[in-house]
Amino acid sequence: MGMIGGSQEAFIGAVHRRGSQLDGEIELVCGAFSSSAEKSKATGEALYLPENRVYGSYEEMILKEKELPEGERMDFVSIVTPNHVHFPAAKMALENGFHVVCDKPATLNLAEAKELKKIIEKSGLIFALTHNYTAYPMVKEAKHLVDSGQLGEIRKIIVEYPQGWLIDLVEATGQKQAAWRTDPARCGAAGAIGDIGTHCENLIEYITGLHIKELCADLTIFVEGRMLDDDGNILIHYDNGAKGILHCSQICNGEENDFNFRIYGSKAGITWHQMEPNTMVFRTRDEGARIIRTAVGQLSPAANAHTRQPAGHPEGYVETFANIYRNFAFALRARWEGKAQDPLYDFPGIDEGIMGMAFIENVVRSAQDNTNKWTKFEL
Amino acid sequence: MGMIGGSQEAFIGAVHRRGSQLDGEIELVCGAFSSSAEKSKATGEALYLPENRVYGSYEEMILKEKELPEGERMDFVSIVTPNHVHFPAAKMALENGFHVVCDKPATLNLAEAKELKKIIEKSGLIFALTHNYTAYPMVKEAKHLVDSGQLGEIRKIIVEYPQGWLIDLVEATGQKQAAWRTDPARCGAAGAIGDIGTHCENLIEYITGLHIKELCADLTIFVEGRMLDDDGNILIHYDNGAKGILHCSQICNGEENDFNFRIYGSKAGITWHQMEPNTMVFRTRDEGARIIRTAVGQLSPAANAHTRQPAGHPEGYVETFANIYRNFAFALRARWEGKAQDPLYDFPGIDEGIMGMAFIENVVRSAQDNTNKWTKFEL
Amino acid sequence: MGMIGGSQEAFIGAVHRRGSQLDGEIELVCGAFSSSAEKSKATGEALYLPENRVYGSYEEMILKEKELPEGERMDFVSIVTPNHVHFPAAKMALENGFHVVCDKPATLNLAEAKELKKIIEKSGLIFALTHNYTAYPMVKEAKHLVDSGQLGEIRKIIVEYPQGWLIDLVEATGQKQAAWRTDPARCGAAGAIGDIGTHCENLIEYITGLHIKELCADLTIFVEGRMLDDDGNILIHYDNGAKGILHCSQICNGEENDFNFRIYGSKAGITWHQMEPNTMVFRTRDEGARIIRTAVGQLSPAANAHTRQPAGHPEGYVETFANIYRNFAFALRARWEGKAQDPLYDFPGIDEGIMGMAFIENVVRSAQDNTNKWTKFEL
Amino acid sequence: MGMIGGSQEAFIGAVHRRGSQLDGEIELVCGAFSSSAEKSKATGEALYLPENRVYGSYEEMILKEKELPEGERMDFVSIVTPNHVHFPAAKMALENGFHVVCDKPATLNLAEAKELKKIIEKSGLIFALTHNYTAYPMVKEAKHLVDSGQLGEIRKIIVEYPQGWLIDLVEATGQKQAAWRTDPARCGAAGAIGDIGTHCENLIEYITGLHIKELCADLTIFVEGRMLDDDGNILIHYDNGAKGILHCSQICNGEENDFNFRIYGSKAGITWHQMEPNTMVFRTRDEGARIIRTAVGQLSPAANAHTRQPAGHPEGYVETFANIYRNFAFALRARWEGKAQDPLYDFPGIDEGIMGMAFIENVVRSAQDNTNKWTKFEL
């Protein structure tokens, strides 16, 4: 693996490194960790990489690595930069024969995402998108419960992602995370909606398989001086007739990262909170509630395949990245061994990326339209 | 107190009786418990009322009681019938000199509510509306936290009321509670919105003092054969610029009565769940979260004035009715003693009733309008 | 009902009044609310009692009420004084033909409790002891789960009652609740063990039917100047071979009233916390956990018979007293109607009182013995 | 790092590998993964190790690695075998110049642990014991709260470790984890007490610095055919006068791994549950409760130094091992650079190991003594 972005001061780079290292399936062999060659070098040193495998730019890395003998050169790149670099970096990697793991959202806008899909298809290479939250064991179990009909017909979906870290103009203080996430040039057309609203969209689609037919969005910038939405509330009509509420925010004072869902069907309802990810509650009117827990009782093969510890030994955020990286490694190995990919070890790809970018654009379009109630979801 | 409605098989009648009896301030002296004279009689007997104080109709009760000497006759009526009887019963009671406690919503529609306000004003009598949930100690504390500026400027409000008891056509089974609550003739223009959505509206207005400027509503009937909405999702713009989400449902499978709110301001956020009513969480980004508990530490006078037990001795639903009845009794006594009503012992009245009916009508109007996004809130 | 003790400043008197009034089955007709005639009078006035039914002492009340005609005079006394008055007041009431409801613990010591049993038997009257916590619906359900074999053979029992209100010498500040509860003359041989440890003993015996065979106790006075234990930790051997831990404390800083149990059998385990009394968790190794909730799903007749509200409408502490008083009223009525008492509507009596007093004496004896490990439980 | 034990079917080996790899500070270069050379080889292959670095026994590994040039040979061994191998493997590694990380408990008995201490001291090498639970950020914070006096004088300590996985004779089914953990020859003198009771002892000593003065233990074998205790309940007197309850069990049906503590001092109390490790509650009688959360607000340097993610991104079990391995790596690097070890990055060593073994022996001695109540803690 060669990493693009993820210098020492970045948040998500370290997460990707830890996630990719956890299972011993992947080795970090090189990196272009920053647009600053100096920072890249310092990060490479801290990571014990040999000097000649730390590059000043991703372009340099791709070209130089390509020249190395197979077995020595990196097999794939991991792109963990701000959003605006995702597309050019992925494009160049793919066009030079490297598989890609890319942080979400896929690209800066929908057009890029569609273009990227074409490039991937043309390359015949593997592309993984780290919509990590779908890799929790309890999310796998939720999907299983829906797929196996235990919820009945889905009627109502509430998906929430309240955070509170941007209650004031943090981006003006030089905090790097806040700075690029609130800058349209590096982040795209939406703030909270792009950063965390896309996780909401992805999670629900992953679990239920439902698509958004139309939506009605209300986006707000609460903090003066901010350039992008820090709060979004959306009513949703799903294609099966289910009704949805999706809201996300960065100004819910005191909330940490309370991503959660409630999905109600004609037979049962389920509830899950990312901050206590190993617990899900399954409810019915007539028989009360069951607590479903990671590694307890008879869970689905999918849940078990993404669980590492016995019951009561908490798993967390880093394991979600590890699950995607491990599954990606399995896919690579299968390809090398001429085998089919095992669907049990799934991971998000460019289709999820396109859907996420479409979600952002449809939401922004709806939010800007203060007369029409319902905005048809266009892909 | 004379009770109108509330026969043995009713749910809310017993709640009102227990709430009114809890503090020993109020005595049930007579009743017209049912439109069936027989049922009324049976209920009166079960309640140990003398036969001559159990009436076959509320009209009879009001007229007969009026003729009894002061001190013996009832001082006020408690109206606990289905909604369509609220207005005529309250009107007749007031016009014959009896104060009124009335279950919510105030009337069958907004016009009746406005008319009732005029009748109350003309009568000079006291009218209490049992929007009971605002009488929880932690709701009083929430109001105190907002009023004293500890939340800063309110930015976002999420108020939810998911229930799951009507996931199928319960009203077709003869279940009395379901039958009238889903019948427009007895219940009004809305189902879930009228029954529980009004509690959401009332709770937020009570705590924050904010008014709805405009809203965008999506109502659904999920269960085939049902006549009124069993699910409602609403986006709200408050008059101070705050954004809101209000949703309520009777088809959230497995949910009991999970009325709850989250209110976020520039300084802090608070969260409360009715099903664990003695706990509220107060959160800030920079100093973490505090657990606020009934009877623990230094609470507001309003919270303490509505608390009966020491810390850790749980108080519940019946105490909310008791608080309203006791405060109503205090108001009556103050009047008899020529004193002013103590604002510490507040209770909802006709203004809250009008607001609730207006809420229903505005929501229904918005839901029926599938082109205009925002419906101005009209009173 | 005539009340003995329970002046305005007392805590438990008001609880008994509210509990007894909640269901409209019992009327407070007289009282001797304090050893001070003045305080008694003031309390009587505040309760709207006629002056001639407010007495200066319980002796006076019993004698005067006895002379009133049947139907007018009180049917029973409710004794809510400090512990040292329980025995003489109950004795006199019984010997004068009045049934008795008495706060726990039954008496000042075991000898009195045994003597009281004889007096009750001789009188043929009904005696109820308000070990209120066993009257929660979820405790009834727990008993049902054990009785119906769903836990299998009981192996381990953990029962806890941490409080924190006596972390300093509150009794020296004039706080009335603290003063008598820490005074051996009014309270008996134990502090925390008598006040709350007895609830632990009673709860477990009620649910499991198991008896303590031997125990090993460690009592401590943590606050200097205090006369009785404010902390107690006990290892228990039950008669069926189960092992137990029972601990209670008044110096667990910040704990409110966190009475709770965990009972583990060969087939399943259950957990309950008094502070969230409407929830119990039922766990098995192989099938995970179920959440059992008041009024949700198919509960036992006993749980349902002690539930007043539909699901999600929280019931609390006052209802536990109401359950005992209502069941006592049912027993009285059954007697008057010549019927047998319905075992569904049970309540604790003198046998539970004797067991509680024996528990105190055995624990104190064990605590004073620092050489022998196990103290045989003697009745 | 060279690993001793930890073949593919073992539980704890994978945990150590993941923990050691997470931060990229340590590389697994060789292993003797099983006493079966075949299993060792298969594990080495699965871990992508070169064939010549996978050994058939730890003796072979130590001797062969010793001959490799510095920089290529392993720097330290990680011992993750059943308990009876800890001592001989650690001894041989140390005597051949390799640092050691060892799973807990340190050895098979106290004598071995004391002997091991001498060997370590003689070698001058670094020895880490993976009492991993003390490496949670919230445990670091708890220690900080105690050390900085925010709890006042410690009065009462409750530490619990209920599990339910051994409710029946799992060891008879061939389950490897159960087999050696219930076998005195491989596990030592105690079952539950050795496996999880030692975590209880270690956690409390780490946080409070208190030592056990005397104890009174009750151990039980509930499952017929089992050779070692599966349940233990202990009363404790600490050296400062605090009272303690320590209990652990493997037969608490349905419990997963609910390791938890409550520590009460004169000023405040704290509560923590391992299964939700990122939350701790800090309580006081007079000011209520605060929720302390990983990465939220102003935490101690020690808590922050052991936290990897921002608020609300759950960290779990694997990070506790990672913390110990990383801190061990820091200690190694400090030594290589001739610097002092930074006390912020602490980890347990042989002293904690000796204390754990002494705990086991004292508890077993007390449990076997059914006459004397208190057993002096002997080291």
PDB file of N, CA and C in Angstrom, chain A residues 265-320:
ATOM      1  N   GLY A 265     -40.379  -1.545  10.408  1.00  0.00           N
ATOM      2  CA  GLY A 265     -41.128  -2.255   9.386  1.00  0.00           C
ATOM      3  C   GLY A 265     -42.459  -2.742   9.929  1.00  0.00           C
ATOM      4  N   SER A 266     -43.183  -3.406   9.084  1.00  0.00           N
ATOM      5  CA  SER A 266     -44.496  -3.893   9.501  1.00  0.00           C
ATOM      6  C   SER A 266     -44.378  -4.977  10.570  1.00  0.00           C
ATOM      7  N   LYS A 267     -43.245  -5.660  10.630  1.00  0.00           N
ATOM      8  CA  LYS A 267     -43.081  -6.731  11.618  1.00  0.00           C
ATOM      9  C   LYS A 267     -42.237  -6.354  12.831  1.00  0.00           C
ATOM     10  N   ALA A 268     -41.292  -5.456  12.659  1.00  0.00           N
ATOM     11  CA  ALA A 268     -40.391  -5.138  13.770  1.00  0.00           C
ATOM     12  C   ALA A 268     -39.644  -3.848  13.477  1.00  0.00           C
ATOM     13  N   GLY A 269     -38.982  -3.352  14.483  1.00  0.00           N
ATOM     14  CA  GLY A 269     -38.144  -2.155  14.335  1.00  0.00           C
ATOM     15  C   GLY A 269     -36.768  -2.406  14.922  1.00  0.00           C
ATOM     16  N   ILE A 270     -35.758  -1.725  14.384  1.00  0.00           N
ATOM     17  CA  ILE A 270     -34.406  -1.848  14.942  1.00  0.00           C
ATOM     18  C   ILE A 270     -33.803  -0.470  15.173  1.00  0.00           C
ATOM     19  N   THR A 271     -32.944  -0.416  16.177  1.00  0.00           N
ATOM     20  CA  THR A 271     -32.306   0.834  16.580  1.00  0.00           C
ATOM     21  C   THR A 271     -30.830   0.579  16.823  1.00  0.00           C
ATOM     22  N   TRP A 272     -29.978   1.482  16.354  1.00  0.00           N
ATOM     23  CA  TRP A 272     -28.538   1.329  16.552  1.00  0.00           C
ATOM     24  C   TRP A 272     -27.890   2.695  16.688  1.00  0.00           C
ATOM     25  N   HIS A 273     -26.920   2.769  17.579  1.00  0.00           N
ATOM     26  CA  HIS A 273     -26.157   3.999  17.795  1.00  0.00           C
ATOM     27  C   HIS A 273     -24.679   3.718  17.582  1.00  0.00           C
ATOM     28  N   GLN A 274     -24.057   4.447  16.712  1.00  0.00           N
ATOM     29  CA  GLN A 274     -22.645   4.241  16.412  1.00  0.00           C
ATOM     30  C   GLN A 274     -21.757   4.375  17.635  1.00  0.00           C
ATOM     31  N   MET A 275     -22.147   5.216  18.587  1.00  0.00           N
ATOM     32  CA  MET A 275     -21.267   5.430  19.735  1.00  0.00           C
ATOM     33  C   MET A 275     -21.252   4.236  20.696  1.00  0.00           C
ATOM     34  N   GLU A 276     -22.250   3.373  20.599  1.00  0.00           N
ATOM     35  CA  GLU A 276     -22.206   2.082  21.310  1.00  0.00           C
ATOM     36  C   GLU A 276     -22.422   1.008  20.253  1.00  0.00           C
ATOM     37  N   PRO A 277     -21.429   0.813  19.403  1.00  0.00           N
ATOM     38  CA  PRO A 277     -21.690   0.116  18.135  1.00  0.00           C
ATOM     39  C   PRO A 277     -21.961  -1.369  18.267  1.00  0.00           C
ATOM     40  N   ASN A 278     -21.664  -1.952  19.406  1.00  0.00           N
ATOM     41  CA  ASN A 278     -21.821  -3.398  19.541  1.00  0.00           C
ATOM     42  C   ASN A 278     -23.204  -3.811  20.025  1.00  0.00           C
ATOM     43  N   THR A 279     -24.110  -2.868  20.107  1.00  0.00           N
ATOM     44  CA  THR A 279     -25.459  -3.129  20.587  1.00  0.00           C
ATOM     45  C   THR A 279     -26.478  -2.667  19.552  1.00  0.00           C
ATOM     46  N   MET A 280     -27.457  -3.503  19.287  1.00  0.00           N
ATOM     47  CA  MET A 280     -28.601  -3.093  18.467  1.00  0.00           C
ATOM     48  C   MET A 280     -29.833  -3.587  19.193  1.00  0.00           C
ATOM     49  N   VAL A 281     -30.929  -2.848  19.110  1.00  0.00           N
ATOM     50  CA  VAL A 281     -32.166  -3.308  19.743  1.00  0.00           C
ATOM     51  C   VAL A 281     -33.187  -3.639  18.670  1.00  0.00           C
ATOM     52  N   PHE A 282     -33.802  -4.778  18.837  1.00  0.00           N
ATOM     53  CA  PHE A 282     -34.817  -5.284  17.907  1.00  0.00           C
ATOM     54  C   PHE A 282     -36.140  -5.291  18.668  1.00  0.00           C
ATOM     55  N   ARG A 283     -37.106  -4.562  18.149  1.00  0.00           N
ATOM     56  CA  ARG A 283     -38.356  -4.381  18.900  1.00  0.00           C
ATOM     57  C   ARG A 283     -39.581  -4.842  18.110  1.00  0.00           C
ATOM     58  N   THR A 284     -40.520  -5.418  18.813  1.00  0.00           N
ATOM     59  CA  THR A 284     -41.836  -5.650  18.230  1.00  0.00           C
ATOM     60  C   THR A 284     -42.876  -5.222  19.250  1.00  0.00           C
ATOM     61  N   ARG A 285     -44.027  -4.865  18.748  1.00  0.00           N
ATOM     62  CA  ARG A 285     -45.088  -4.442  19.657  1.00  0.00           C
ATOM     63  C   ARG A 285     -45.515  -5.572  20.582  1.00  0.00           C
ATOM     64  N   ASP A 286     -45.635  -6.772  20.013  1.00  0.00           N
ATOM     65  CA  ASP A 286     -46.292  -7.832  20.763  1.00  0.00           C
ATOM     66  C   ASP A 286     -45.356  -8.712  21.567  1.00  0.00           C
ATOM     67  N   GLU A 287     -44.077  -8.669  21.266  1.00  0.00           N
ATOM     68  CA  GLU A 287     -43.162  -9.542  21.997  1.00  0.00           C
ATOM     69  C   GLU A 287     -42.022  -8.791  22.657  1.00  0.00           C
ATOM     70  N   GLY A 288     -42.103  -7.488  22.662  1.00  0.00           N
ATOM     71  CA  GLY A 288     -41.088  -6.708  23.346  1.00  0.00           C
ATOM     72  C   GLY A 288     -39.775  -6.643  22.593  1.00  0.00           C
ATOM     73  N   ALA A 289     -38.723  -6.368  23.314  1.00  0.00           N
ATOM     74  CA  ALA A 289     -37.443  -6.035  22.684  1.00  0.00           C
ATOM     75  C   ALA A 289     -36.368  -7.050  23.007  1.00  0.00           C
ATOM     76  N   ARG A 290     -35.502  -7.278  22.028  1.00  0.00           N
ATOM     77  CA  ARG A 290     -34.310  -8.095  22.213  1.00  0.00           C
ATOM     78  C   ARG A 290     -33.088  -7.210  22.041  1.00  0.00           C
ATOM     79  N   ILE A 291     -32.063  -7.473  22.832  1.00  0.00           N
ATOM     80  CA  ILE A 291     -30.797  -6.770  22.664  1.00  0.00           C
ATOM     81  C   ILE A 291     -29.895  -7.664  21.822  1.00  0.00           C
ATOM     82  N   ILE A 292     -29.501  -7.176  20.677  1.00  0.00           N
ATOM     83  CA  ILE A 292     -28.581  -7.931  19.828  1.00  0.00           C
ATOM     84  C   ILE A 292     -27.190  -7.369  20.056  1.00  0.00           C
ATOM     85  N   ARG A 293     -26.246  -8.254  20.331  1.00  0.00           N
ATOM     86  CA  ARG A 293     -24.902  -7.802  20.691  1.00  0.00           C
ATOM     87  C   ARG A 293     -23.861  -8.518  19.842  1.00  0.00           C
ATOM     88  N   THR A 294     -22.855  -7.805  19.465  1.00  0.00           N
ATOM     89  CA  THR A 294     -21.724  -8.390  18.758  1.00  0.00           C
ATOM     90  C   THR A 294     -21.229  -9.629  19.489  1.00  0.00           C
ATOM     91  N   ALA A 295     -21.121 -10.731  18.760  1.00  0.00           N
ATOM     92  CA  ALA A 295     -20.541 -11.977  19.263  1.00  0.00           C
ATOM     93  C   ALA A 295     -21.391 -12.701  20.301  1.00  0.00           C
ATOM     94  N   VAL A 296     -22.652 -12.303  20.435  1.00  0.00           N
ATOM     95  CA  VAL A 296     -23.537 -12.986  21.379  1.00  0.00           C
ATOM     96  C   VAL A 296     -24.611 -13.751  20.615  1.00  0.00           C
ATOM     97  N   GLY A 297     -24.774 -15.024  20.945  1.00  0.00           N
ATOM     98  CA  GLY A 297     -25.850 -15.815  20.366  1.00  0.00           C
ATOM     99  C   GLY A 297     -25.624 -16.109  18.886  1.00  0.00           C
ATOM    100  N   GLN A 298     -26.720 -16.357  18.186  1.00  0.00           N
ATOM    101  CA  GLN A 298     -26.643 -16.763  16.787  1.00  0.00           C
ATOM    102  C   GLN A 298     -26.798 -15.561  15.880  1.00  0.00           C
ATOM    103  N   LEU A 299     -25.713 -15.013  15.435  1.00  0.00           N
ATOM    104  CA  LEU A 299     -25.778 -13.889  14.511  1.00  0.00           C
ATOM    105  C   LEU A 299     -25.574 -14.378  13.084  1.00  0.00           C
ATOM    106  N   SER A 300     -25.776 -13.483  12.151  1.00  0.00           N
ATOM    107  CA  SER A 300     -25.615 -13.817  10.737  1.00  0.00           C
ATOM    108  C   SER A 300     -24.139 -14.051  10.420  1.00  0.00           C
ATOM    109  N   PRO A 301     -23.866 -14.838   9.374  1.00  0.00           N
ATOM    110  CA  PRO A 301     -22.472 -14.998   8.929  1.00  0.00           C
ATOM    111  C   PRO A 301     -21.808 -13.651   8.660  1.00  0.00           C
ATOM    112  N   ALA A 302     -22.563 -12.701   8.116  1.00  0.00           N
ATOM    113  CA  ALA A 302     -21.958 -11.406   7.798  1.00  0.00           C
ATOM    114  C   ALA A 302     -21.501 -10.684   9.067  1.00  0.00           C
ATOM    115  N   ALA A 303     -22.324 -10.717  10.096  1.00  0.00           N
ATOM    116  CA  ALA A 303     -21.919 -10.074  11.353  1.00  0.00           C
ATOM    117  C   ALA A 303     -20.694 -10.769  11.917  1.00  0.00           C
ATOM    118  N   ASN A 304     -20.715 -12.071  11.933  1.00  0.00           N
ATOM    119  CA  ASN A 304     -19.588 -12.805  12.507  1.00  0.00           C
ATOM    120  C   ASN A 304     -18.302 -12.613  11.711  1.00  0.00           C
ATOM    121  N   ALA A 305     -18.449 -12.465  10.404  1.00  0.00           N
ATOM    122  CA  ALA A 305     -17.253 -12.307   9.575  1.00  0.00           C
ATOM    123  C   ALA A 305     -16.578 -10.962   9.792  1.00  0.00           C
ATOM    124  N   HIS A 306     -17.261 -10.060  10.484  1.00  0.00           N
ATOM    125  CA  HIS A 306     -16.678  -8.735  10.725  1.00  0.00           C
ATOM    126  C   HIS A 306     -16.468  -8.470  12.206  1.00  0.00           C
ATOM    127  N   THR A 307     -16.393  -9.549  12.968  1.00  0.00           N
ATOM    128  CA  THR A 307     -16.193  -9.472  14.414  1.00  0.00           C
ATOM    129  C   THR A 307     -14.858 -10.121  14.741  1.00  0.00           C
ATOM    130  N   ARG A 308     -14.071  -9.500  15.607  1.00  0.00           N
ATOM    131  CA  ARG A 308     -12.762 -10.050  15.949  1.00  0.00           C
ATOM    132  C   ARG A 308     -12.674 -10.590  17.368  1.00  0.00           C
ATOM    133  N   GLN A 309     -13.515 -10.091  18.267  1.00  0.00           N
ATOM    134  CA  GLN A 309     -13.355 -10.441  19.677  1.00  0.00           C
ATOM    135  C   GLN A 309     -14.549 -11.246  20.174  1.00  0.00           C
ATOM    136  N   PRO A 310     -14.354 -11.957  21.274  1.00  0.00           N
ATOM    137  CA  PRO A 310     -15.512 -12.624  21.902  1.00  0.00           C
ATOM    138  C   PRO A 310     -16.427 -11.583  22.557  1.00  0.00           C
ATOM    139  N   ALA A 311     -17.574 -12.036  22.968  1.00  0.00           N
ATOM    140  CA  ALA A 311     -18.600 -11.161  23.537  1.00  0.00           C
ATOM    141  C   ALA A 311     -18.057 -10.281  24.653  1.00  0.00           C
ATOM    142  N   GLY A 312     -18.463  -9.040  24.641  1.00  0.00           N
ATOM    143  CA  GLY A 312     -18.133  -8.149  25.749  1.00  0.00           C
ATOM    144  C   GLY A 312     -16.749  -7.538  25.690  1.00  0.00           C
ATOM    145  N   HIS A 313     -16.007  -7.802  24.648  1.00  0.00           N
ATOM    146  CA  HIS A 313     -14.707  -7.175  24.438  1.00  0.00           C
ATOM    147  C   HIS A 313     -14.905  -6.151  23.334  1.00  0.00           C
ATOM    148  N   PRO A 314     -15.120  -4.895  23.704  1.00  0.00           N
ATOM    149  CA  PRO A 314     -15.664  -3.930  22.747  1.00  0.00           C
ATOM    150  C   PRO A 314     -14.787  -3.698  21.518  1.00  0.00           C
ATOM    151  N   GLU A 315     -15.462  -3.681  20.377  1.00  0.00           N
ATOM    152  CA  GLU A 315     -14.817  -3.321  19.126  1.00  0.00           C
ATOM    153  C   GLU A 315     -15.296  -1.925  18.768  1.00  0.00           C
ATOM    154  N   GLY A 316     -14.516  -1.244  17.944  1.00  0.00           N
ATOM    155  CA  GLY A 316     -14.872   0.147  17.725  1.00  0.00           C
ATOM    156  C   GLY A 316     -14.584   0.626  16.327  1.00  0.00           C
ATOM    157  N   TYR A 317     -14.276   1.893  16.259  1.00  0.00           N
ATOM    158  CA  TYR A 317     -14.148   2.623  15.006  1.00  0.00           C
ATOM    159  C   TYR A 317     -13.031   2.066  14.135  1.00  0.00           C
ATOM    160  N   VAL A 318     -11.893   1.799  14.741  1.00  0.00           N
ATOM    161  CA  VAL A 318     -10.745   1.394  13.918  1.00  0.00           C
ATOM    162  C   VAL A 318     -11.024   0.070  13.215  1.00  0.00           C
ATOM    163  N   GLU A 319     -11.800  -0.781  13.843  1.00  0.00           N
ATOM    164  CA  GLU A 319     -12.129  -2.064  13.224  1.00  0.00           C
ATOM    165  C   GLU A 319     -12.984  -1.892  11.967  1.00  0.00           C
ATOM    166  N   THR A 320     -13.733  -0.786  11.876  1.00  0.00           N
ATOM    167  CA  THR A 320     -14.530  -0.617  10.656  1.00  0.00           C
ATOM    168  C   THR A 320     -13.613  -0.383   9.458  1.00  0.00           C
TER     169      THR A 320
END
